[in-house]
GROMACS .gro file of C-alpha atoms in nm:
model
  198
    1MET     CA    1   2.744   3.357   1.094
    2ARG     CA    2   2.745   3.166   0.759
    3SER     CA    3   2.342   3.056   0.627
    4ARG     CA    4   2.266   2.717   0.608
    5ARG     CA    5   2.306   2.728   0.219
    6ASP     CA    6   2.685   2.825   0.263
    7MET     CA    7   2.734   2.586   0.471
    8LEU     CA    8   2.642   2.350   0.203
    9LYS     CA    9   2.790   2.433  -0.078
   10SER     CA   10   3.084   2.464   0.086
   11ALA     CA   11   2.993   2.094   0.227
   12VAL     CA   12   2.964   2.003  -0.144
   13LEU     CA   13   3.269   2.171  -0.309
   14GLY     CA   14   3.473   1.976  -0.024
   15GLY     CA   15   3.382   1.683  -0.171
   16GLY     CA   16   3.122   1.601   0.115
   17ALA     CA   17   3.330   1.574   0.435
   18GLY     CA   18   3.128   1.845   0.603
   19VAL     CA   19   3.113   1.927   0.971
   20VAL     CA   20   2.770   2.038   0.954
   21ALA     CA   21   2.520   1.829   1.200
   22ALA     CA   22   2.151   1.757   1.021
   23THR     CA   23   2.001   1.944   1.319
   24THR     CA   24   2.173   2.283   1.185
   25LEU     CA   25   2.064   2.223   0.877
   26GLY     CA   26   1.681   2.211   0.941
   27SER     CA   27   1.436   1.985   1.035
   28LEU     CA   28   1.419   1.591   1.041
   29GLY     CA   29   1.055   1.569   1.050
   30PRO     CA   30   0.867   1.432   0.789
   31GLU     CA   31   0.598   1.739   0.818
   32ALA     CA   32   0.890   1.946   0.659
   33ALA     CA   33   0.866   1.761   0.338
   34PHE     CA   34   0.519   1.945   0.251
   35ALA     CA   35   0.614   2.277   0.435
   36ALA     CA   36   0.594   2.578   0.150
   37SER     CA   37   0.917   2.663   0.001
   38ALA     CA   38   1.141   2.929   0.208
   39GLN     CA   39   1.182   3.105  -0.188
   40LYS     CA   40   0.997   3.294  -0.340
   41VAL     CA   41   0.855   3.099  -0.648
   42GLU     CA   42   0.635   3.201  -0.914
   43PRO     CA   43   0.323   3.021  -0.900
   44GLY     CA   44   0.328   2.760  -1.118
   45ALA     CA   45   0.694   2.734  -1.170
   46PRO     CA   46   0.931   2.473  -1.035
   47ASP     CA   47   1.074   2.513  -0.755
   48PRO     CA   48   1.482   2.502  -0.774
   49ASP     CA   49   1.589   2.386  -0.463
   50PHE     CA   50   1.311   2.079  -0.428
   51ALA     CA   51   1.316   1.768  -0.651
   52GLU     CA   52   1.079   1.450  -0.628
   53GLY     CA   53   1.078   1.108  -0.814
   54ARG     CA   54   1.237   0.752  -0.772
   55ILE     CA   55   1.578   0.680  -0.700
   56ARG     CA   56   1.697   0.469  -1.053
   57SER     CA   57   2.065   0.439  -0.953
   58ILE     CA   58   2.317   0.530  -0.642
   59LYS     CA   59   2.700   0.599  -0.706
   60ASP     CA   60   2.905   0.696  -0.417
   61ASN     CA   61   2.726   0.968  -0.238
   62THR     CA   62   2.545   1.077  -0.517
   63LEU     CA   63   2.166   0.953  -0.615
   64LEU     CA   64   2.019   0.986  -0.991
   65VAL     CA   65   1.658   1.046  -0.984
   66LEU     CA   66   1.378   1.011  -1.248
   67GLY     CA   67   1.150   1.277  -1.145
   68SER     CA   68   0.729   1.212  -1.208
   69ASN     CA   69   0.769   1.476  -1.521
   70MET     CA   70   1.017   1.215  -1.671
   71VAL     CA   71   1.333   1.477  -1.606
   72PHE     CA   72   1.664   1.370  -1.420
   73HIS     CA   73   1.776   1.459  -1.107
   74THR     CA   74   2.124   1.440  -0.940
   75ILE     CA   75   2.142   1.483  -0.584
   76ARG     CA   76   2.433   1.472  -0.382
   77VAL     CA   77   2.390   1.338  -0.039
   78VAL     CA   78   2.672   1.514   0.200
   79ASP     CA   79   2.744   1.479   0.614
   80GLY     CA   80   2.498   1.736   0.679
   81THR     CA   81   2.232   1.621   0.456
   82SER     CA   82   1.951   1.478   0.678
   83LEU     CA   83   1.798   1.117   0.561
   84TRP     CA   84   1.402   1.032   0.665
   85LYS     CA   85   1.264   0.665   0.644
   86LEU     CA   86   1.007   0.651   0.860
   87GLY     CA   87   1.265   0.800   1.116
   88PRO     CA   88   1.618   0.924   1.043
   89VAL     CA   89   1.844   0.726   0.893
   90GLY     CA   90   2.175   0.686   0.712
   91PHE     CA   91   2.261   0.700   0.389
   92GLU     CA   92   2.284   0.312   0.315
   93GLN     CA   93   1.914   0.270   0.381
   94ALA     CA   94   1.885   0.497   0.056
   95LYS     CA   95   1.753   0.201  -0.248
   96PRO     CA   96   1.724   0.211  -0.601
   97GLY     CA   97   1.306   0.195  -0.666
   98ASP     CA   98   1.252   0.423  -0.349
   99GLY     CA   99   1.028   0.731  -0.355
  100LEU     CA  100   1.179   1.076  -0.256
  101TYR     CA  101   1.143   1.406  -0.183
  102ALA     CA  102   1.449   1.635  -0.158
  103ARG     CA  103   1.529   1.985  -0.036
  104GLY     CA  104   1.839   2.195  -0.092
  105VAL     CA  105   2.086   2.420  -0.285
  106ARG     CA  106   2.096   2.401  -0.659
  107MET     CA  107   2.409   2.407  -0.752
  108PRO     CA  108   2.605   2.563  -1.082
  109ASP     CA  109   2.593   2.277  -1.268
  110GLY     CA  110   2.239   2.196  -1.199
  111MET     CA  111   2.288   1.920  -0.913
  112LEU     CA  112   2.090   1.948  -0.595
  113ALA     CA  113   2.305   1.951  -0.295
  114ALA     CA  114   2.041   1.822  -0.012
  115GLU     CA  115   1.957   1.935   0.272
  116SER     CA  116   1.689   1.710   0.349
  117VAL     CA  117   1.584   1.382   0.168
  118TRP     CA  118   1.269   1.189   0.237
  119LEU     CA  119   1.265   0.876   0.147
  120ASN     CA  120   0.948   0.694   0.031
  121ILE     CA  121   0.732   0.918   0.262
  122VAL     CA  122   0.348   0.904   0.190
  123ASN     CA  123   0.078   1.194   0.310
  124ILE     CA  124  -0.238   1.020   0.220
  125LYS     CA  125  -0.608   1.075   0.364
  126GLY     CA  126  -0.916   0.833   0.418
  127HIS     CA  127  -1.148   0.671   0.607
  128ILE     CA  128  -1.082   0.346   0.824
  129LYS     CA  129  -1.215   0.048   0.668
  130ASN     CA  130  -1.082  -0.171   0.930
  131ILE     CA  131  -0.802  -0.218   1.212
  132THR     CA  132  -0.665  -0.487   1.338
  133ASP     CA  133  -0.395  -0.483   1.613
  134LYS     CA  134  -0.122  -0.428   1.364
  135THR     CA  135  -0.287  -0.272   1.079
  136LEU     CA  136  -0.543  -0.031   0.976
  137HIS     CA  137  -0.716  -0.034   0.621
  138LEU     CA  138  -0.761   0.283   0.438
  139ASP     CA  139  -0.947   0.377   0.188
  140HIS     CA  140  -0.838   0.637   0.029
  141ASN     CA  141  -0.995   0.816  -0.269
  142GLY     CA  142  -1.174   0.426  -0.335
  143HIS     CA  143  -0.857   0.251  -0.307
  144GLU     CA  144  -0.754   0.040  -0.023
  145VAL     CA  145  -0.423   0.105   0.133
  146LEU     CA  146  -0.272  -0.116   0.425
  147CYS     CA  147  -0.102   0.049   0.684
  148HIS     CA  148   0.108  -0.103   0.920
  149VAL     CA  149   0.191   0.018   1.276
  150VAL     CA  150   0.533  -0.007   1.363
  151ALA     CA  151   0.642  -0.075   1.702
  152GLY     CA  152   0.855   0.198   1.851
  153LYS     CA  153   0.787   0.421   1.556
  154SER     CA  154   0.405   0.457   1.490
  155VAL     CA  155   0.215   0.740   1.663
  156ALA     CA  156  -0.104   0.920   1.680
  157ILE     CA  157  -0.239   1.242   1.713
  158HIS     CA  158  -0.569   1.343   1.808
  159SER     CA  159  -0.710   1.675   1.801
  160GLU     CA  160  -0.495   1.892   2.019
  161SER     CA  161  -0.319   1.587   2.163
  162PRO     CA  162   0.040   1.542   2.242
  163PRO     CA  163   0.145   1.219   1.998
  164THR     CA  164   0.068   0.857   2.157
  165ALA     CA  165   0.206   0.545   2.042
  166ASP     CA  166  -0.185   0.437   2.180
  167LEU     CA  167  -0.413   0.396   1.874
  168SER     CA  168  -0.676   0.222   2.050
  169MET     CA  169  -0.876   0.545   1.970
  170LEU     CA  170  -0.920   0.534   1.636
  171LYS     CA  171  -1.245   0.397   1.516
  172VAL     CA  172  -1.326   0.229   1.167
  173SER     CA  173  -1.555   0.491   0.952
  174GLN     CA  174  -1.320   0.794   1.109
  175HIS     CA  175  -1.135   1.017   0.884
  176VAL     CA  176  -0.789   1.023   0.931
  177GLN     CA  177  -0.451   1.166   0.747
  178ILE     CA  178  -0.158   0.904   0.728
  179LEU     CA  179   0.184   1.045   0.726
  180GLY     CA  180   0.450   0.738   0.676
  181ALA     CA  181   0.676   0.525   0.431
  182TRP     CA  182   0.565   0.365   0.137
  183ARG     CA  183   0.635  -0.003   0.099
  184PRO     CA  184   0.723   0.039  -0.283
  185ASP     CA  185   0.551  -0.129  -0.530
  186THR     CA  186   0.306  -0.243  -0.307
  187ASN     CA  187  -0.038  -0.038  -0.140
  188GLU     CA  188   0.138  -0.053   0.175
  189VAL     CA  189   0.246   0.224   0.417
  190ASP     CA  190   0.438   0.180   0.763
  191ILE     CA  191   0.277   0.428   0.985
  192ALA     CA  192   0.483   0.734   1.137
  193THR     CA  193   0.183   0.932   1.257
  194VAL     CA  194  -0.156   0.919   1.254
  195PHE     CA  195  -0.364   1.275   1.273
  196SER     CA  196  -0.740   1.211   1.365
  197PRO     CA  197  -0.940   1.550   1.398
  198HIS     CA  198  -1.140   1.433   1.693
   0.00000   0.00000   0.00000
């Protein structure tokens, strides 16, 4: 059986017409964006199969991304690429200005053939300053982040309990971790998951 890396390479070399299902290539879940690299990378060395930054332009199925280190990345999205933006989305949801993390296979020309792309994903910790039925005001290192509850998307995980759409157990002053989608150029986040330790 061919590895997913081989399938991804052949999808890119074949012009993007792959028959690879996204679930074959790996998790659509946002937690995977922050997982350790599967490859062994020297401590302090950049992971060649990972890119991050903000989308500067989109042409056909290729993203031009400016990294936080001011290095440009060219990222190719193919039929087998999984995309996340508060949930699984199609490529048309990617917009210039979006932040992203991408993981995939580095091609000989330096382009990254994307296995997974996470758009505007954030993973922040802080304590709750205020709660309404549709928002959480989070103090994140002294900065307020306005976190929006999204019907049908936002869930809470309390301690070891399964995910629930009921966020009523969250309390003011409680420390939480929020995984969500940033609204570019604002201090606002749409909530995917709120983790509360107890």
